[in-house]
JSON list of C-alpha atoms in Angstrom, two decimals:
[
{"chain": "A", "resi": 3, "resn": "MET", "atom": "CA", "xyz": [-61.57, 70.38, 30.94]},
{"chain": "A", "resi": 4, "resn": "MET", "atom": "CA", "xyz": [-61.69, 69.06, 27.41]},
{"chain": "A", "resi": 5, "resn": "ARG", "atom": "CA", "xyz": [-58.40, 67.12, 27.88]},
{"chain": "A", "resi": 6, "resn": "THR", "atom": "CA", "xyz": [-59.72, 65.75, 31.20]},
{"chain": "A", "resi": 7, "resn": "LEU", "atom": "CA", "xyz": [-62.95, 64.58, 29.61]},
{"chain": "A", "resi": 8, "resn": "LEU", "atom": "CA", "xyz": [-61.13, 62.98, 26.66]},
{"chain": "A", "resi": 9, "resn": "VAL", "atom": "CA", "xyz": [-58.78, 61.08, 28.97]},
{"chain": "A", "resi": 10, "resn": "ARG", "atom": "CA", "xyz": [-61.61, 59.91, 31.18]},
{"chain": "A", "resi": 11, "resn": "GLY", "atom": "CA", "xyz": [-63.68, 58.97, 28.19]},
{"chain": "A", "resi": 12, "resn": "MET", "atom": "CA", "xyz": [-60.89, 56.76, 26.85]},
{"chain": "A", "resi": 13, "resn": "LEU", "atom": "CA", "xyz": [-60.38, 55.28, 30.35]},
{"chain": "A", "resi": 14, "resn": "ALA", "atom": "CA", "xyz": [-64.05, 54.50, 30.62]},
{"chain": "A", "resi": 15, "resn": "GLY", "atom": "CA", "xyz": [-63.89, 52.98, 27.16]},
{"chain": "A", "resi": 16, "resn": "LEU", "atom": "CA", "xyz": [-61.06, 50.70, 28.27]},
{"chain": "A", "resi": 17, "resn": "VAL", "atom": "CA", "xyz": [-63.01, 49.48, 31.30]},
{"chain": "A", "resi": 18, "resn": "ALA", "atom": "CA", "xyz": [-66.07, 48.92, 29.13]},
{"chain": "A", "resi": 19, "resn": "GLY", "atom": "CA", "xyz": [-63.89, 47.08, 26.58]},
{"chain": "A", "resi": 20, "resn": "VAL", "atom": "CA", "xyz": [-62.63, 44.62, 29.25]},
{"chain": "A", "resi": 21, "resn": "LEU", "atom": "CA", "xyz": [-66.18, 43.69, 30.42]},
{"chain": "A", "resi": 22, "resn": "ALA", "atom": "CA", "xyz": [-67.47, 43.57, 26.86]},
{"chain": "A", "resi": 23, "resn": "THR", "atom": "CA", "xyz": [-64.68, 41.17, 25.90]},
{"chain": "A", "resi": 24, "resn": "LEU", "atom": "CA", "xyz": [-65.62, 38.91, 28.83]},
{"chain": "A", "resi": 25, "resn": "PHE", "atom": "CA", "xyz": [-69.22, 38.93, 27.71]},
{"chain": "A", "resi": 26, "resn": "ALA", "atom": "CA", "xyz": [-68.26, 38.18, 24.09]},
{"chain": "A", "resi": 27, "resn": "TYR", "atom": "CA", "xyz": [-65.94, 35.37, 25.13]},
{"chain": "A", "resi": 28, "resn": "VAL", "atom": "CA", "xyz": [-68.50, 33.69, 27.38]},
{"chain": "A", "resi": 29, "resn": "PHE", "atom": "CA", "xyz": [-71.63, 34.16, 25.19]},
{"chain": "A", "resi": 30, "resn": "GLY", "atom": "CA", "xyz": [-70.37, 34.83, 21.73]},
{"chain": "A", "resi": 31, "resn": "GLU", "atom": "CA", "xyz": [-67.41, 32.53, 21.09]},
{"chain": "A", "resi": 32, "resn": "PRO", "atom": "CA", "xyz": [-69.38, 29.27, 21.48]},
{"chain": "A", "resi": 33, "resn": "SER", "atom": "CA", "xyz": [-71.65, 30.24, 18.56]},
{"chain": "A", "resi": 34, "resn": "VAL", "atom": "CA", "xyz": [-68.59, 31.33, 16.51]},
{"chain": "A", "resi": 35, "resn": "ASN", "atom": "CA", "xyz": [-67.05, 27.89, 17.11]},
{"chain": "A", "resi": 36, "resn": "LEU", "atom": "CA", "xyz": [-70.24, 26.20, 15.99]},
{"chain": "A", "resi": 37, "resn": "ALA", "atom": "CA", "xyz": [-70.34, 28.34, 12.86]},
{"chain": "A", "resi": 38, "resn": "ILE", "atom": "CA", "xyz": [-66.74, 27.46, 12.04]},
{"chain": "A", "resi": 39, "resn": "GLY", "atom": "CA", "xyz": [-67.54, 23.84, 12.59]},
{"chain": "A", "resi": 40, "resn": "PHE", "atom": "CA", "xyz": [-70.51, 24.09, 10.21]},
{"chain": "A", "resi": 41, "resn": "GLU", "atom": "CA", "xyz": [-68.27, 25.64, 7.50]},
{"chain": "A", "resi": 42, "resn": "GLU", "atom": "CA", "xyz": [-65.58, 23.01, 7.95]},
{"chain": "A", "resi": 43, "resn": "SER", "atom": "CA", "xyz": [-68.13, 20.22, 7.67]},
{"chain": "A", "resi": 44, "resn": "GLY", "atom": "CA", "xyz": [-69.02, 21.35, 4.18]},
{"chain": "A", "resi": 45, "resn": "ALA", "atom": "CA", "xyz": [-67.13, 20.87, 0.94]},
{"chain": "A", "resi": 46, "resn": "HIS", "atom": "CA", "xyz": [-64.89, 23.86, 1.37]},
{"chain": "A", "resi": 47, "resn": "GLU", "atom": "CA", "xyz": [-61.10, 24.07, 1.18]},
{"chain": "A", "resi": 48, "resn": "HIS", "atom": "CA", "xyz": [-59.45, 26.06, 3.92]},
{"chain": "A", "resi": 49, "resn": "GLY", "atom": "CA", "xyz": [-56.05, 27.68, 3.79]},
{"chain": "A", "resi": 50, "resn": "GLU", "atom": "CA", "xyz": [-53.64, 27.46, 6.67]},
{"chain": "A", "resi": 51, "resn": "GLU", "atom": "CA", "xyz": [-54.61, 29.82, 9.57]},
{"chain": "A", "resi": 52, "resn": "LEU", "atom": "CA", "xyz": [-52.11, 32.68, 10.10]},
{"chain": "A", "resi": 53, "resn": "VAL", "atom": "CA", "xyz": [-53.41, 33.13, 13.66]},
{"chain": "A", "resi": 54, "resn": "SER", "atom": "CA", "xyz": [-54.60, 30.23, 15.74]},
{"chain": "A", "resi": 55, "resn": "ARG", "atom": "CA", "xyz": [-58.24, 30.07, 16.76]},
{"chain": "A", "resi": 56, "resn": "THR", "atom": "CA", "xyz": [-57.17, 30.22, 20.44]},
{"chain": "A", "resi": 57, "resn": "THR", "atom": "CA", "xyz": [-55.38, 33.47, 19.83]},
{"chain": "A", "resi": 58, "resn": "GLN", "atom": "CA", "xyz": [-58.28, 34.91, 17.88]},
{"chain": "A", "resi": 59, "resn": "SER", "atom": "CA", "xyz": [-60.78, 34.12, 20.63]},
{"chain": "A", "resi": 60, "resn": "THR", "atom": "CA", "xyz": [-58.62, 35.53, 23.46]},
{"chain": "A", "resi": 61, "resn": "ILE", "atom": "CA", "xyz": [-55.95, 38.17, 22.78]},
{"chain": "A", "resi": 62, "resn": "GLY", "atom": "CA", "xyz": [-57.29, 38.99, 19.34]},
{"chain": "A", "resi": 63, "resn": "LEU", "atom": "CA", "xyz": [-60.82, 39.45, 20.77]},
{"chain": "A", "resi": 64, "resn": "PHE", "atom": "CA", "xyz": [-59.51, 41.73, 23.52]},
{"chain": "A", "resi": 65, "resn": "VAL", "atom": "CA", "xyz": [-57.43, 43.81, 21.20]},
{"chain": "A", "resi": 66, "resn": "GLY", "atom": "CA", "xyz": [-60.26, 44.27, 18.68]},
{"chain": "A", "resi": 67, "resn": "VAL", "atom": "CA", "xyz": [-62.90, 45.14, 21.28]},
{"chain": "A", "resi": 68, "resn": "GLY", "atom": "CA", "xyz": [-60.48, 47.18, 23.31]},
{"chain": "A", "resi": 69, "resn": "VAL", "atom": "CA", "xyz": [-59.32, 49.41, 20.44]},
{"chain": "A", "resi": 70, "resn": "TYR", "atom": "CA", "xyz": [-62.96, 49.92, 19.42]},
{"chain": "A", "resi": 71, "resn": "ALA", "atom": "CA", "xyz": [-63.99, 50.76, 22.94]},
{"chain": "A", "resi": 72, "resn": "ILE", "atom": "CA", "xyz": [-61.17, 53.23, 23.59]},
{"chain": "A", "resi": 73, "resn": "ALA", "atom": "CA", "xyz": [-61.83, 55.04, 20.27]},
{"chain": "A", "resi": 74, "resn": "MET", "atom": "CA", "xyz": [-65.53, 55.10, 20.95]},
{"chain": "A", "resi": 75, "resn": "GLY", "atom": "CA", "xyz": [-64.90, 56.43, 24.45]},
{"chain": "A", "resi": 76, "resn": "GLY", "atom": "CA", "xyz": [-62.91, 59.38, 23.06]},
{"chain": "A", "resi": 77, "resn": "LEU", "atom": "CA", "xyz": [-65.59, 60.20, 20.52]},
{"chain": "A", "resi": 78, "resn": "LEU", "atom": "CA", "xyz": [-68.39, 60.02, 23.06]},
{"chain": "A", "resi": 79, "resn": "ALA", "atom": "CA", "xyz": [-66.42, 62.22, 25.47]},
{"chain": "A", "resi": 80, "resn": "LEU", "atom": "CA", "xyz": [-66.23, 64.88, 22.72]},
{"chain": "A", "resi": 81, "resn": "ALA", "atom": "CA", "xyz": [-69.98, 64.45, 22.04]},
{"chain": "A", "resi": 82, "resn": "PHE", "atom": "CA", "xyz": [-70.63, 64.85, 25.78]},
{"chain": "A", "resi": 83, "resn": "ALA", "atom": "CA", "xyz": [-68.56, 68.04, 25.90]},
{"chain": "A", "resi": 84, "resn": "PHE", "atom": "CA", "xyz": [-70.60, 69.49, 23.04]},
{"chain": "A", "resi": 85, "resn": "ALA", "atom": "CA", "xyz": [-73.95, 68.48, 24.55]},
{"chain": "A", "resi": 86, "resn": "TYR", "atom": "CA", "xyz": [-73.36, 69.35, 28.17]},
{"chain": "A", "resi": 87, "resn": "GLY", "atom": "CA", "xyz": [-75.38, 72.42, 29.08]},
{"chain": "A", "resi": 88, "resn": "ARG", "atom": "CA", "xyz": [-77.21, 72.46, 25.76]},
{"chain": "A", "resi": 89, "resn": "ILE", "atom": "CA", "xyz": [-79.88, 69.91, 26.56]},
{"chain": "A", "resi": 90, "resn": "GLY", "atom": "CA", "xyz": [-81.31, 71.30, 29.75]},
{"chain": "A", "resi": 91, "resn": "ARG", "atom": "CA", "xyz": [-79.97, 71.60, 33.24]},
{"chain": "A", "resi": 92, "resn": "LEU", "atom": "CA", "xyz": [-78.87, 68.02, 33.59]},
{"chain": "A", "resi": 93, "resn": "ARG", "atom": "CA", "xyz": [-76.06, 66.82, 35.80]},
{"chain": "A", "resi": 94, "resn": "PRO", "atom": "CA", "xyz": [-72.95, 65.50, 33.97]},
{"chain": "A", "resi": 95, "resn": "ARG", "atom": "CA", "xyz": [-73.78, 61.84, 34.67]},
{"chain": "A", "resi": 96, "resn": "HIS", "atom": "CA", "xyz": [-77.29, 62.27, 33.38]},
{"chain": "A", "resi": 97, "resn": "THR", "atom": "CA", "xyz": [-76.03, 64.02, 30.24]},
{"chain": "A", "resi": 98, "resn": "ALA", "atom": "CA", "xyz": [-73.47, 61.20, 29.68]},
{"chain": "A", "resi": 99, "resn": "LEU", "atom": "CA", "xyz": [-76.23, 58.61, 29.99]},
{"chain": "A", "resi": 100, "resn": "LEU", "atom": "CA", "xyz": [-78.54, 60.45, 27.59]},
{"chain": "A", "resi": 101, "resn": "VAL", "atom": "CA", "xyz": [-75.80, 61.11, 25.02]},
{"chain": "A", "resi": 102, "resn": "THR", "atom": "CA", "xyz": [-74.55, 57.49, 25.16]},
{"chain": "A", "resi": 103, "resn": "ALA", "atom": "CA", "xyz": [-78.05, 56.04, 24.91]},
{"chain": "A", "resi": 104, "resn": "ALA", "atom": "CA", "xyz": [-78.83, 58.21, 21.85]},
{"chain": "A", "resi": 105, "resn": "ALA", "atom": "CA", "xyz": [-75.52, 57.32, 20.20]},
{"chain": "A", "resi": 106, "resn": "PHE", "atom": "CA", "xyz": [-76.11, 53.60, 20.86]},
{"chain": "A", "resi": 107, "resn": "VAL", "atom": "CA", "xyz": [-79.53, 53.76, 19.16]},
{"chain": "A", "resi": 108, "resn": "VAL", "atom": "CA", "xyz": [-78.17, 55.70, 16.21]},
{"chain": "A", "resi": 109, "resn": "VAL", "atom": "CA", "xyz": [-74.85, 53.91, 15.68]},
{"chain": "A", "resi": 110, "resn": "VAL", "atom": "CA", "xyz": [-75.61, 50.36, 16.83]},
{"chain": "A", "resi": 111, "resn": "LEU", "atom": "CA", "xyz": [-79.21, 49.41, 17.37]},
{"chain": "A", "resi": 112, "resn": "VAL", "atom": "CA", "xyz": [-80.93, 50.84, 14.27]},
{"chain": "A", "resi": 113, "resn": "PRO", "atom": "CA", "xyz": [-78.21, 49.64, 11.82]},
{"chain": "A", "resi": 114, "resn": "PHE", "atom": "CA", "xyz": [-78.34, 46.22, 13.54]},
{"chain": "A", "resi": 115, "resn": "LEU", "atom": "CA", "xyz": [-82.09, 45.99, 12.87]},
{"chain": "A", "resi": 116, "resn": "LYS", "atom": "CA", "xyz": [-81.49, 46.38, 9.14]},
{"chain": "A", "resi": 117, "resn": "TYR", "atom": "CA", "xyz": [-78.20, 44.52, 8.76]},
{"chain": "A", "resi": 118, "resn": "PRO", "atom": "CA", "xyz": [-77.75, 42.19, 11.80]},
{"chain": "A", "resi": 119, "resn": "ALA", "atom": "CA", "xyz": [-74.33, 40.62, 12.50]},
{"chain": "A", "resi": 120, "resn": "ASN", "atom": "CA", "xyz": [-73.50, 37.23, 11.04]},
{"chain": "A", "resi": 121, "resn": "PRO", "atom": "CA", "xyz": [-70.89, 34.74, 12.22]},
{"chain": "A", "resi": 122, "resn": "PRO", "atom": "CA", "xyz": [-67.61, 35.26, 10.34]},
{"chain": "A", "resi": 123, "resn": "ALA", "atom": "CA", "xyz": [-67.58, 31.76, 8.93]},
{"chain": "A", "resi": 124, "resn": "VAL", "atom": "CA", "xyz": [-70.93, 31.90, 7.10]},
{"chain": "A", "resi": 125, "resn": "GLY", "atom": "CA", "xyz": [-70.43, 34.93, 4.83]},
{"chain": "A", "resi": 126, "resn": "GLN", "atom": "CA", "xyz": [-70.48, 34.23, 1.11]},
{"chain": "A", "resi": 127, "resn": "GLU", "atom": "CA", "xyz": [-67.54, 35.76, -0.72]},
{"chain": "A", "resi": 128, "resn": "GLY", "atom": "CA", "xyz": [-69.78, 37.28, -3.35]},
{"chain": "A", "resi": 129, "resn": "THR", "atom": "CA", "xyz": [-71.86, 39.25, -0.82]},
{"chain": "A", "resi": 130, "resn": "ILE", "atom": "CA", "xyz": [-69.56, 40.16, 2.02]},
{"chain": "A", "resi": 131, "resn": "GLN", "atom": "CA", "xyz": [-68.19, 43.33, 0.40]},
{"chain": "A", "resi": 132, "resn": "SER", "atom": "CA", "xyz": [-71.57, 44.62, -0.76]},
{"chain": "A", "resi": 133, "resn": "ARG", "atom": "CA", "xyz": [-73.17, 43.88, 2.61]},
{"chain": "A", "resi": 134, "resn": "THR", "atom": "CA", "xyz": [-70.38, 45.69, 4.42]},
{"chain": "A", "resi": 135, "resn": "GLU", "atom": "CA", "xyz": [-70.67, 48.72, 2.19]},
{"chain": "A", "resi": 136, "resn": "LEU", "atom": "CA", "xyz": [-74.43, 48.80, 2.67]},
{"chain": "A", "resi": 137, "resn": "TYR", "atom": "CA", "xyz": [-74.04, 48.48, 6.46]},
{"chain": "A", "resi": 138, "resn": "PHE", "atom": "CA", "xyz": [-71.65, 51.43, 6.76]},
{"chain": "A", "resi": 139, "resn": "ALA", "atom": "CA", "xyz": [-73.76, 53.48, 4.34]},
{"chain": "A", "resi": 140, "resn": "PHE", "atom": "CA", "xyz": [-76.75, 52.78, 6.61]},
{"chain": "A", "resi": 141, "resn": "VAL", "atom": "CA", "xyz": [-74.74, 53.80, 9.69]},
{"chain": "A", "resi": 142, "resn": "ALA", "atom": "CA", "xyz": [-73.77, 57.08, 7.94]},
{"chain": "A", "resi": 143, "resn": "LEU", "atom": "CA", "xyz": [-77.39, 57.76, 7.06]},
{"chain": "A", "resi": 144, "resn": "SER", "atom": "CA", "xyz": [-78.42, 57.07, 10.63]},
{"chain": "A", "resi": 145, "resn": "LEU", "atom": "CA", "xyz": [-75.74, 59.45, 11.95]},
{"chain": "A", "resi": 146, "resn": "VAL", "atom": "CA", "xyz": [-76.85, 62.25, 9.55]},
{"chain": "A", "resi": 147, "resn": "ALA", "atom": "CA", "xyz": [-80.50, 61.71, 10.35]},
{"chain": "A", "resi": 148, "resn": "GLY", "atom": "CA", "xyz": [-79.71, 61.69, 14.08]},
{"chain": "A", "resi": 149, "resn": "VAL", "atom": "CA", "xyz": [-77.76, 64.98, 13.92]},
{"chain": "A", "resi": 150, "resn": "ILE", "atom": "CA", "xyz": [-80.47, 66.74, 11.83]},
{"chain": "A", "resi": 151, "resn": "ALA", "atom": "CA", "xyz": [-83.14, 65.38, 14.18]},
{"chain": "A", "resi": 152, "resn": "THR", "atom": "CA", "xyz": [-81.27, 66.67, 17.19]},
{"chain": "A", "resi": 153, "resn": "LEU", "atom": "CA", "xyz": [-80.80, 70.11, 15.70]},
{"chain": "A", "resi": 154, "resn": "ALA", "atom": "CA", "xyz": [-84.42, 70.32, 14.55]},
{"chain": "A", "resi": 155, "resn": "GLY", "atom": "CA", "xyz": [-85.58, 69.17, 17.96]},
{"chain": "A", "resi": 156, "resn": "ARG", "atom": "CA", "xyz": [-83.53, 71.78, 19.71]},
{"chain": "A", "resi": 157, "resn": "ALA", "atom": "CA", "xyz": [-85.01, 74.52, 17.51]},
{"chain": "A", "resi": 158, "resn": "LEU", "atom": "CA", "xyz": [-88.53, 73.29, 18.19]},
{"chain": "A", "resi": 159, "resn": "ALA", "atom": "CA", "xyz": [-87.76, 73.09, 21.90]},
{"chain": "A", "resi": 160, "resn": "ASP", "atom": "CA", "xyz": [-86.59, 76.73, 21.90]},
{"chain": "A", "resi": 161, "resn": "ARG", "atom": "CA", "xyz": [-89.76, 77.76, 20.01]},
{"chain": "A", "resi": 162, "resn": "TYR", "atom": "CA", "xyz": [-92.26, 75.67, 21.94]},
{"chain": "A", "resi": 163, "resn": "ASP", "atom": "CA", "xyz": [-91.09, 73.35, 24.74]},
{"chain": "A", "resi": 164, "resn": "ALA", "atom": "CA", "xyz": [-88.67, 70.52, 25.39]},
{"chain": "A", "resi": 165, "resn": "TRP", "atom": "CA", "xyz": [-91.36, 67.82, 25.19]},
{"chain": "A", "resi": 166, "resn": "THR", "atom": "CA", "xyz": [-92.58, 68.94, 21.76]},
{"chain": "A", "resi": 167, "resn": "GLY", "atom": "CA", "xyz": [-89.00, 69.23, 20.43]},
{"chain": "A", "resi": 168, "resn": "GLY", "atom": "CA", "xyz": [-87.98, 65.80, 21.71]},
{"chain": "A", "resi": 169, "resn": "ILE", "atom": "CA", "xyz": [-91.09, 64.00, 20.38]},
{"chain": "A", "resi": 170, "resn": "ALA", "atom": "CA", "xyz": [-90.76, 65.64, 17.00]},
{"chain": "A", "resi": 171, "resn": "ALA", "atom": "CA", "xyz": [-87.04, 64.78, 16.78]},
{"chain": "A", "resi": 172, "resn": "CYS", "atom": "CA", "xyz": [-87.71, 61.12, 17.66]},
{"chain": "A", "resi": 173, "resn": "LEU", "atom": "CA", "xyz": [-90.59, 60.72, 15.27]},
{"chain": "A", "resi": 174, "resn": "GLY", "atom": "CA", "xyz": [-88.73, 62.44, 12.45]},
{"chain": "A", "resi": 175, "resn": "TYR", "atom": "CA", "xyz": [-85.70, 60.19, 12.92]},
{"chain": "A", "resi": 176, "resn": "VAL", "atom": "CA", "xyz": [-87.87, 57.03, 13.00]},
{"chain": "A", "resi": 177, "resn": "VAL", "atom": "CA", "xyz": [-89.72, 58.03, 9.79]},
{"chain": "A", "resi": 178, "resn": "VAL", "atom": "CA", "xyz": [-86.56, 58.86, 7.92]},
{"chain": "A", "resi": 179, "resn": "MET", "atom": "CA", "xyz": [-84.71, 55.71, 8.93]},
{"chain": "A", "resi": 180, "resn": "ALA", "atom": "CA", "xyz": [-87.77, 53.49, 8.22]},
{"chain": "A", "resi": 181, "resn": "LEU", "atom": "CA", "xyz": [-87.79, 54.90, 4.72]},
{"chain": "A", "resi": 182, "resn": "CYS", "atom": "CA", "xyz": [-84.02, 54.34, 4.31]},
{"chain": "A", "resi": 183, "resn": "ALA", "atom": "CA", "xyz": [-84.39, 50.75, 5.56]},
{"chain": "A", "resi": 184, "resn": "TRP", "atom": "CA", "xyz": [-87.20, 50.16, 3.06]},
{"chain": "A", "resi": 185, "resn": "LEU", "atom": "CA", "xyz": [-85.24, 51.57, 0.16]},
{"chain": "A", "resi": 186, "resn": "LEU", "atom": "CA", "xyz": [-81.89, 49.86, 0.83]},
{"chain": "A", "resi": 187, "resn": "PRO", "atom": "CA", "xyz": [-81.60, 46.27, -0.45]},
{"chain": "A", "resi": 188, "resn": "VAL", "atom": "CA", "xyz": [-81.50, 43.19, 1.81]},
{"chain": "A", "resi": 189, "resn": "VAL", "atom": "CA", "xyz": [-78.38, 41.03, 1.42]},
{"chain": "A", "resi": 190, "resn": "ASP", "atom": "CA", "xyz": [-78.96, 37.49, 2.69]},
{"chain": "A", "resi": 191, "resn": "GLU", "atom": "CA", "xyz": [-75.58, 35.67, 2.82]},
{"chain": "A", "resi": 192, "resn": "VAL", "atom": "CA", "xyz": [-76.51, 32.99, 5.36]},
{"chain": "A", "resi": 193, "resn": "PRO", "atom": "CA", "xyz": [-76.77, 29.43, 3.84]},
{"chain": "A", "resi": 194, "resn": "ALA", "atom": "CA", "xyz": [-80.27, 28.03, 3.91]},
{"chain": "A", "resi": 195, "resn": "ASP", "atom": "CA", "xyz": [-79.10, 25.02, 5.93]},
{"chain": "A", "resi": 196, "resn": "PHE", "atom": "CA", "xyz": [-77.27, 27.02, 8.55]},
{"chain": "A", "resi": 197, "resn": "PRO", "atom": "CA", "xyz": [-78.61, 26.23, 12.09]},
{"chain": "A", "resi": 198, "resn": "ALA", "atom": "CA", "xyz": [-81.08, 28.89, 13.07]},
{"chain": "A", "resi": 199, "resn": "THR", "atom": "CA", "xyz": [-80.32, 28.47, 16.81]},
{"chain": "A", "resi": 200, "resn": "THR", "atom": "CA", "xyz": [-76.62, 29.22, 16.17]},
{"chain": "A", "resi": 201, "resn": "LEU", "atom": "CA", "xyz": [-77.42, 32.26, 14.10]},
{"chain": "A", "resi": 202, "resn": "TRP", "atom": "CA", "xyz": [-79.82, 33.58, 16.77]},
{"chain": "A", "resi": 203, "resn": "SER", "atom": "CA", "xyz": [-77.30, 32.90, 19.52]},
{"chain": "A", "resi": 204, "resn": "PHE", "atom": "CA", "xyz": [-74.56, 34.69, 17.65]},
{"chain": "A", "resi": 205, "resn": "ARG", "atom": "CA", "xyz": [-76.71, 37.74, 16.86]},
{"chain": "A", "resi": 206, "resn": "THR", "atom": "CA", "xyz": [-78.10, 38.16, 20.40]},
{"chain": "A", "resi": 207, "resn": "SER", "atom": "CA", "xyz": [-74.60, 37.78, 21.91]},
{"chain": "A", "resi": 208, "resn": "SER", "atom": "CA", "xyz": [-73.26, 40.31, 19.40]},
{"chain": "A", "resi": 209, "resn": "LEU", "atom": "CA", "xyz": [-75.91, 42.82, 20.34]},
{"chain": "A", "resi": 210, "resn": "GLY", "atom": "CA", "xyz": [-75.43, 41.92, 24.02]},
{"chain": "A", "resi": 211, "resn": "THR", "atom": "CA", "xyz": [-71.71, 42.65, 23.73]},
{"chain": "A", "resi": 212, "resn": "GLN", "atom": "CA", "xyz": [-72.42, 46.06, 22.28]},
{"chain": "A", "resi": 213, "resn": "LEU", "atom": "CA", "xyz": [-75.03, 46.77, 24.93]},
{"chain": "A", "resi": 214, "resn": "THR", "atom": "CA", "xyz": [-72.62, 45.71, 27.69]},
{"chain": "A", "resi": 215, "resn": "LEU", "atom": "CA", "xyz": [-69.90, 48.02, 26.26]},
{"chain": "A", "resi": 216, "resn": "TRP", "atom": "CA", "xyz": [-72.03, 51.07, 25.89]},
{"chain": "A", "resi": 217, "resn": "THR", "atom": "CA", "xyz": [-73.87, 50.59, 29.20]},
{"chain": "A", "resi": 218, "resn": "VAL", "atom": "CA", "xyz": [-70.61, 50.18, 31.17]},
{"chain": "A", "resi": 219, "resn": "PHE", "atom": "CA", "xyz": [-69.12, 53.16, 29.39]},
{"chain": "A", "resi": 220, "resn": "ALA", "atom": "CA", "xyz": [-72.09, 55.34, 30.21]},
{"chain": "A", "resi": 221, "resn": "LEU", "atom": "CA", "xyz": [-72.00, 54.45, 33.89]},
{"chain": "A", "resi": 222, "resn": "VAL", "atom": "CA", "xyz": [-68.23, 54.75, 34.32]},
{"chain": "A", "resi": 223, "resn": "PHE", "atom": "CA", "xyz": [-67.82, 57.89, 32.25]},
{"chain": "A", "resi": 224, "resn": "GLY", "atom": "CA", "xyz": [-70.88, 59.52, 33.83]},
{"chain": "A", "resi": 225, "resn": "THR", "atom": "CA", "xyz": [-69.33, 59.00, 37.24]},
{"chain": "A", "resi": 226, "resn": "LEU", "atom": "CA", "xyz": [-65.94, 60.27, 36.13]},
{"chain": "A", "resi": 227, "resn": "ALA", "atom": "CA", "xyz": [-67.43, 63.30, 34.41]},
{"chain": "A", "resi": 228, "resn": "ASP", "atom": "CA", "xyz": [-69.51, 64.09, 37.48]},
{"chain": "A", "resi": 229, "resn": "ARG", "atom": "CA", "xyz": [-66.44, 64.04, 39.67]},
{"chain": "A", "resi": 230, "resn": "ALA", "atom": "CA", "xyz": [-64.42, 66.17, 37.20]},
{"chain": "A", "resi": 231, "resn": "PHE", "atom": "CA", "xyz": [-67.03, 68.96, 37.26]},
{"chain": "A", "resi": 232, "resn": "THR", "atom": "CA", "xyz": [-67.52, 68.71, 41.01]},
{"chain": "A", "resi": 233, "resn": "ARG", "atom": "CA", "xyz": [-63.75, 69.10, 41.55]},
{"chain": "A", "resi": 234, "resn": "SER", "atom": "CA", "xyz": [-63.67, 72.00, 39.11]},
{"chain": "A", "resi": 235, "resn": "ALA", "atom": "CA", "xyz": [-66.50, 73.77, 40.88]},
{"chain": "A", "resi": 236, "resn": "ALA", "atom": "CA", "xyz": [-64.89, 73.21, 44.28]},
{"chain": "A", "resi": 237, "resn": "ARG", "atom": "CA", "xyz": [-61.50, 74.50, 43.19]},
{"chain": "A", "resi": 238, "resn": "PRO", "atom": "CA", "xyz": [-60.76, 77.85, 44.85]},
{"chain": "A", "resi": 239, "resn": "VAL", "atom": "CA", "xyz": [-60.66, 80.87, 42.55]},
{"chain": "A", "resi": 240, "resn": "PRO", "atom": "CA", "xyz": [-57.38, 82.91, 42.83]},
{"chain": "A", "resi": 241, "resn": "GLN", "atom": "CA", "xyz": [-57.93, 86.30, 44.34]},
{"chain": "A", "resi": 242, "resn": "PRO", "atom": "CA", "xyz": [-56.25, 89.30, 42.72]},
{"chain": "A", "resi": 243, "resn": "GLY", "atom": "CA", "xyz": [-53.44, 90.94, 44.67]}
]
C-alpha cells in the first residue's frame, strides 16, 4: 500500500503541477515581464541570457513547477500514510484534504506572510542570499512548530477530547510562529520606485499558483487514495486449504 500511495501521490503532484503551471503562465508571467522591463529601464548592465525569456516562461516554468509538484506529492503521500487512522475515523479523501491543508499553511502560507515572494528581477544582490536563508530558516521553524503542535494536540486529545486538542495545537502554533516572525529581521529588497501594482500582482499570482497546486493535489490524491483503500478492502482474502 505504501508504494501505491507514493506512486499516486507523485501522479497527483504531476497533475497539480500542470494546472499550476498554466495558472502561473496566465497570471504570473505578465508581472514578471513588467518587473524585467523595470529593471532594464534602469542604469543596469545585463549579461547575455543563457536561456531565452520565452524558454524560461514556458518549458522552464513547467519543469520547475513540475519537479517541485512531483516531489511535494511524494512527501505528502508519505505524510498521509503516517496520519491515516491516527486523526480520527476519517475517510482517506478527508484525511488527504486535512493533511494537505495543514501542510500548505505550515510550509507555504505562514512563511509567505513573513517573507512574501518578489519578482526575480528586483532583488538586490546584497540581500538576496540573506533573505533566502531567512526564508528557509523560517520554513524550518514552521515545520518544527507544526510537528510539535500536532504531537501535543494529539496528546491533549487523548487526555481530554479532539476539540480541546485541536484548538490548543492551533493556538500554540500561532503563538510560537508569531513570536518567531517578530524576532526574525525584515529584509526589504524591493526598490522604492518599483510599481506597487506590479509587486502586488506578482505576489498574489505567486500565492495563487501555490494554492492551485496544493488544492488540485488534495482533490486528485484524495480521490486516488480513496479508490486505493476501497479496492484493498474489496479484494478477496485467500482462504486456507
